[in-house]
CSV table of C-alpha atoms in Angstrom, one decimal:
chain,number,residue,atom,x,y,z
A,287,MET,CA,68.3,71.1,121.9
A,288,GLU,CA,72.1,71.1,122.1
A,289,GLN,CA,72.4,68.4,119.4
A,290,THR,CA,70.0,70.4,117.2
A,291,TRP,CA,72.3,73.5,117.5
A,292,LEU,CA,75.4,71.6,116.7
A,293,ASN,CA,73.8,70.2,113.6
A,294,SER,CA,72.3,73.5,112.4
A,295,ASP,CA,73.6,75.2,109.3
A,296,MET,CA,74.5,78.3,111.3
A,297,PHE,CA,76.9,76.2,113.5
A,298,GLN,CA,78.3,74.1,110.6
A,299,TRP,CA,79.0,76.9,108.1
A,300,VAL,CA,79.7,79.9,110.4
A,301,VAL,CA,80.5,79.1,114.0
A,302,LEU,CA,82.6,75.9,113.4
A,303,PRO,CA,84.8,77.6,110.7
A,304,ILE,CA,85.4,80.6,113.0
A,305,LEU,CA,86.4,78.2,115.8
A,306,ILE,CA,88.8,76.3,113.5
A,307,PHE,CA,90.3,79.6,112.2
A,308,CYS,CA,90.9,80.9,115.8
A,309,ALA,CA,92.4,77.6,116.9
A,310,ARG,CA,94.8,77.6,113.9
A,311,VAL,CA,95.8,81.3,114.5
A,312,LEU,CA,96.5,80.4,118.1
A,313,ASP,CA,98.5,77.2,117.5
A,314,VAL,CA,100.6,78.6,114.6
A,315,SER,CA,101.3,81.8,116.6
A,316,ILE,CA,102.5,79.6,119.5
A,317,GLY,CA,104.6,77.5,117.0
A,318,THR,CA,106.3,80.5,115.5
A,319,ILE,CA,107.3,81.8,119.0
A,320,ARG,CA,108.3,78.2,120.0
A,321,ILE,CA,110.7,78.0,117.0
A,322,ILE,CA,112.3,81.3,118.0
A,323,PHE,CA,112.7,80.1,121.6
A,324,VAL,CA,114.3,76.9,120.4
A,325,SER,CA,116.8,78.9,118.3
A,326,LYS,CA,117.7,80.9,121.5
A,327,GLY,CA,118.1,77.7,123.6
A,328,GLN,CA,115.1,78.2,125.9
A,329,LYS,CA,114.9,74.7,127.2
A,330,VAL,CA,111.9,75.2,129.5
A,331,LEU,CA,109.6,77.5,127.5
A,332,ALA,CA,110.1,75.8,124.1
A,333,PRO,CA,108.7,72.4,125.2
A,334,LEU,CA,105.8,74.0,127.1
A,335,LEU,CA,104.8,76.0,124.1
A,336,GLY,CA,105.2,72.9,121.9
A,337,PHE,CA,102.7,71.0,124.2
A,338,CYS,CA,100.1,73.7,123.9
A,339,GLU,CA,100.7,74.1,120.2
A,340,ILE,CA,100.1,70.4,119.3
A,341,LEU,CA,97.1,70.1,121.7
A,342,ILE,CA,95.3,73.0,120.0
A,343,TRP,CA,96.3,71.6,116.5
A,344,LEU,CA,94.8,68.2,117.4
A,345,ILE,CA,91.5,69.8,118.3
A,346,ALA,CA,91.5,71.9,115.1
A,347,ILE,CA,92.4,69.0,112.8
A,348,GLY,CA,89.9,66.7,114.6
A,349,GLN,CA,87.1,69.1,113.8
A,350,VAL,CA,88.2,69.3,110.1
A,351,MET,CA,88.3,65.5,109.9
A,352,ASN,CA,84.8,65.2,111.5
A,353,ASN,CA,83.4,67.6,108.9
A,354,LEU,CA,85.0,66.5,105.6
A,355,SER,CA,82.1,67.7,103.5
A,356,ASN,CA,82.3,71.2,104.9
A,357,ALA,CA,84.3,73.3,102.5
A,358,MET,CA,84.3,76.3,104.9
A,359,ALA,CA,86.3,74.2,107.4
A,360,TYR,CA,89.1,73.8,104.9
A,361,ILE,CA,89.2,77.5,104.1
A,362,ALA,CA,89.1,78.4,107.8
A,363,TYR,CA,92.0,75.9,108.5
A,364,ALA,CA,94.2,77.3,105.7
A,365,GLY,CA,93.3,80.9,106.6
A,366,GLY,CA,94.1,80.4,110.2
A,367,PHE,CA,97.5,79.0,109.3
A,368,ALA,CA,98.3,82.1,107.2
A,369,ALA,CA,97.0,84.5,109.8
A,370,GLY,CA,98.9,82.6,112.6
A,371,ASN,CA,102.2,83.2,110.9
A,372,TYR,CA,101.6,86.9,110.7
A,373,VAL,CA,100.3,87.1,114.3
A,374,GLY,CA,103.3,85.0,115.6
A,375,LEU,CA,105.9,87.2,113.9
A,376,THR,CA,104.1,90.4,115.2
A,377,ILE,CA,104.2,89.1,118.7
A,378,GLU,CA,107.9,88.1,118.4
A,379,GLU,CA,108.7,91.6,117.2
A,380,ARG,CA,106.9,93.1,120.2
A,381,LEU,CA,108.7,90.8,122.6
A,382,ALA,CA,112.1,91.6,121.0
A,383,ILE,CA,113.7,88.7,122.8
A,384,GLY,CA,117.5,88.1,122.8
A,385,TYR,CA,120.6,89.8,121.5
A,386,LEU,CA,121.9,91.0,118.1
A,387,VAL,CA,125.4,91.3,116.7
A,388,VAL,CA,125.8,94.5,114.7
A,389,ARG,CA,128.8,95.0,112.3
A,390,ILE,CA,129.3,98.5,111.0
A,391,ILE,CA,131.8,99.5,108.3
A,392,THR,CA,132.3,103.3,108.0
A,393,PRO,CA,134.4,105.0,105.2
A,394,LYS,CA,137.6,106.5,106.6
A,395,ALA,CA,137.7,107.2,110.4
A,396,GLY,CA,134.7,106.1,112.4
A,397,ASP,CA,135.7,108.0,115.6
A,398,LYS,CA,132.5,110.1,115.6
A,399,LEU,CA,130.2,107.2,115.3
A,400,PHE,CA,132.2,105.1,117.8
A,401,GLY,CA,132.1,108.0,120.3
A,402,ALA,CA,128.3,108.4,119.8
A,403,LEU,CA,127.7,104.7,120.4
A,404,THR,CA,129.7,104.6,123.6
A,405,GLU,CA,128.2,107.9,124.8
A,406,ALA,CA,124.7,106.3,124.4
A,407,GLY,CA,125.8,103.4,126.5
A,408,PHE,CA,126.4,100.8,123.8
A,409,GLY,CA,129.4,98.5,124.1
A,410,ALA,CA,131.4,98.7,120.9
A,411,THR,CA,134.8,97.6,119.6
A,412,LYS,CA,136.6,99.5,116.9
A,413,VAL,CA,139.1,98.1,114.4
A,414,GLU,CA,140.9,100.1,111.7
A,415,ALA,CA,140.6,98.3,108.4
A,416,THR,CA,141.1,98.8,104.6
A,417,GLY,CA,138.2,98.3,102.2
A,418,ALA,CA,137.9,98.3,98.5
A,419,ARG,CA,137.7,102.1,98.5
A,420,GLY,CA,140.5,102.8,100.9
A,421,PRO,CA,140.7,103.2,104.7
A,422,ALA,CA,137.7,102.2,106.8
A,423,THR,CA,136.6,101.5,110.4
A,424,LEU,CA,135.0,98.3,111.5
A,425,ILE,CA,132.8,98.6,114.6
A,426,TYR,CA,131.3,95.6,116.4
A,427,SER,CA,128.5,95.9,118.9
A,428,VAL,CA,126.3,93.3,120.7
A,429,ILE,CA,122.9,94.8,121.7
A,430,ARG,CA,119.6,93.9,123.1
A,431,ARG,CA,117.0,93.5,120.3
A,432,LYS,CA,114.9,96.2,122.0
A,433,SER,CA,117.7,98.7,121.4
A,434,LEU,CA,118.1,98.1,117.6
A,435,ASP,CA,116.0,101.2,116.6
A,436,GLU,CA,118.1,103.5,118.8
A,437,LEU,CA,121.4,102.1,117.5
A,438,VAL,CA,120.3,102.4,113.8
A,439,GLU,CA,119.2,106.0,114.5
A,440,ILE,CA,122.7,106.8,115.8
A,441,ILE,CA,124.3,105.2,112.7
A,442,HIS,CA,122.2,107.3,110.4
A,443,ALA,CA,122.8,110.4,112.4
A,444,GLN,CA,126.6,110.1,112.7
A,445,SER,CA,127.6,108.2,109.5
A,446,PRO,CA,124.8,108.1,106.9
A,447,LYS,CA,127.0,106.2,104.4
A,448,ALA,CA,128.0,103.5,106.8
A,449,PHE,CA,127.3,99.9,105.8
A,450,TYR,CA,126.0,97.6,108.6
A,451,SER,CA,124.8,94.1,109.0
A,452,ILE,CA,122.7,92.5,111.8
A,453,GLU,CA,122.4,88.9,112.9
A,454,ASP,CA,121.1,87.0,115.9
A,455,ALA,CA,123.5,86.2,118.8
A,456,ARG,CA,122.4,82.9,120.4
A,457,VAL,CA,124.6,83.2,123.5
A,458,THR,CA,126.3,86.2,125.2
A,459,ASN,CA,128.5,86.6,128.2
A,460,GLU,CA,129.1,89.9,129.9
A,461,GLY,CA,128.7,93.0,127.8
A,462,ILE,CA,127.8,96.7,128.1
A,463,PHE,CA,124.2,97.7,127.4
A,464,PRO,CA,122.5,101.1,127.6
A,465,SER,CA,119.7,101.9,130.0
A,466,PRO,CA,116.4,103.0,128.3
A,467,SER,CA,116.8,106.5,129.7
A,468,VAL,CA,120.2,107.0,127.9
A,469,THR,CA,119.1,105.8,124.5
A,470,GLY,CA,115.8,107.7,124.8
A,471,ARG,CA,117.8,110.9,125.4
A,472,PHE,CA,119.9,110.3,122.3
A,473,ARG,CA,116.8,109.7,120.2
A,474,LEU,CA,115.3,113.1,121.2
A,475,THR,CA,118.6,114.9,120.5
A,476,ALA,CA,119.0,113.2,117.1
A,477,MET,CA,115.4,114.0,116.1
A,478,SER,CA,115.6,117.6,117.2
A,479,GLY,CA,118.9,117.9,115.3
A,480,ARG,CA,117.3,116.7,112.1
A,481,ARG,CA,114.4,119.1,112.5
A,482,LYS,CA,116.8,122.0,112.9
A,483,ARG,CA,118.8,121.1,109.8
A,484,LYS,CA,115.5,121.2,107.8
């Protein structure tokens, strides 16, 4: 009975491709997260995820090789790879692991922005500079990835014309980071301020 079910058209053309698709989504998602952990120097989690990733991949590719005449298996394999990239990146965004270096360049004096950042609990370093259009202020801040939206909101509220760039920080030592209650309070204030101006 079991052998008959495995050889049935329903299993071969519907169930098996779905299983291959799900396996690919899972292993590619794990692979995407593993690469991010490798870049952040996670020496324990990265190999563990790598083991799970390759084990699931072997199962998926084994099923494809055993069913070379099944076109749906190829489509499911490729579709699972594409969907897995999307799912992996979405998971990584939700996890928001690690730290970021934010460089902000404001025209003229950036005292107002610098004060708002420090008041919100962000560690920041201010340097007076000269740009192509005259005096400017360069502000550096190292933040948790989870705090990026709050920091960008402060920049837009205090210095809309500021230029900023963001990049990953692999290793950090010490630092000043805001508590969620502090940044949440600023977000509500900034939003209510924008509504009043309208």
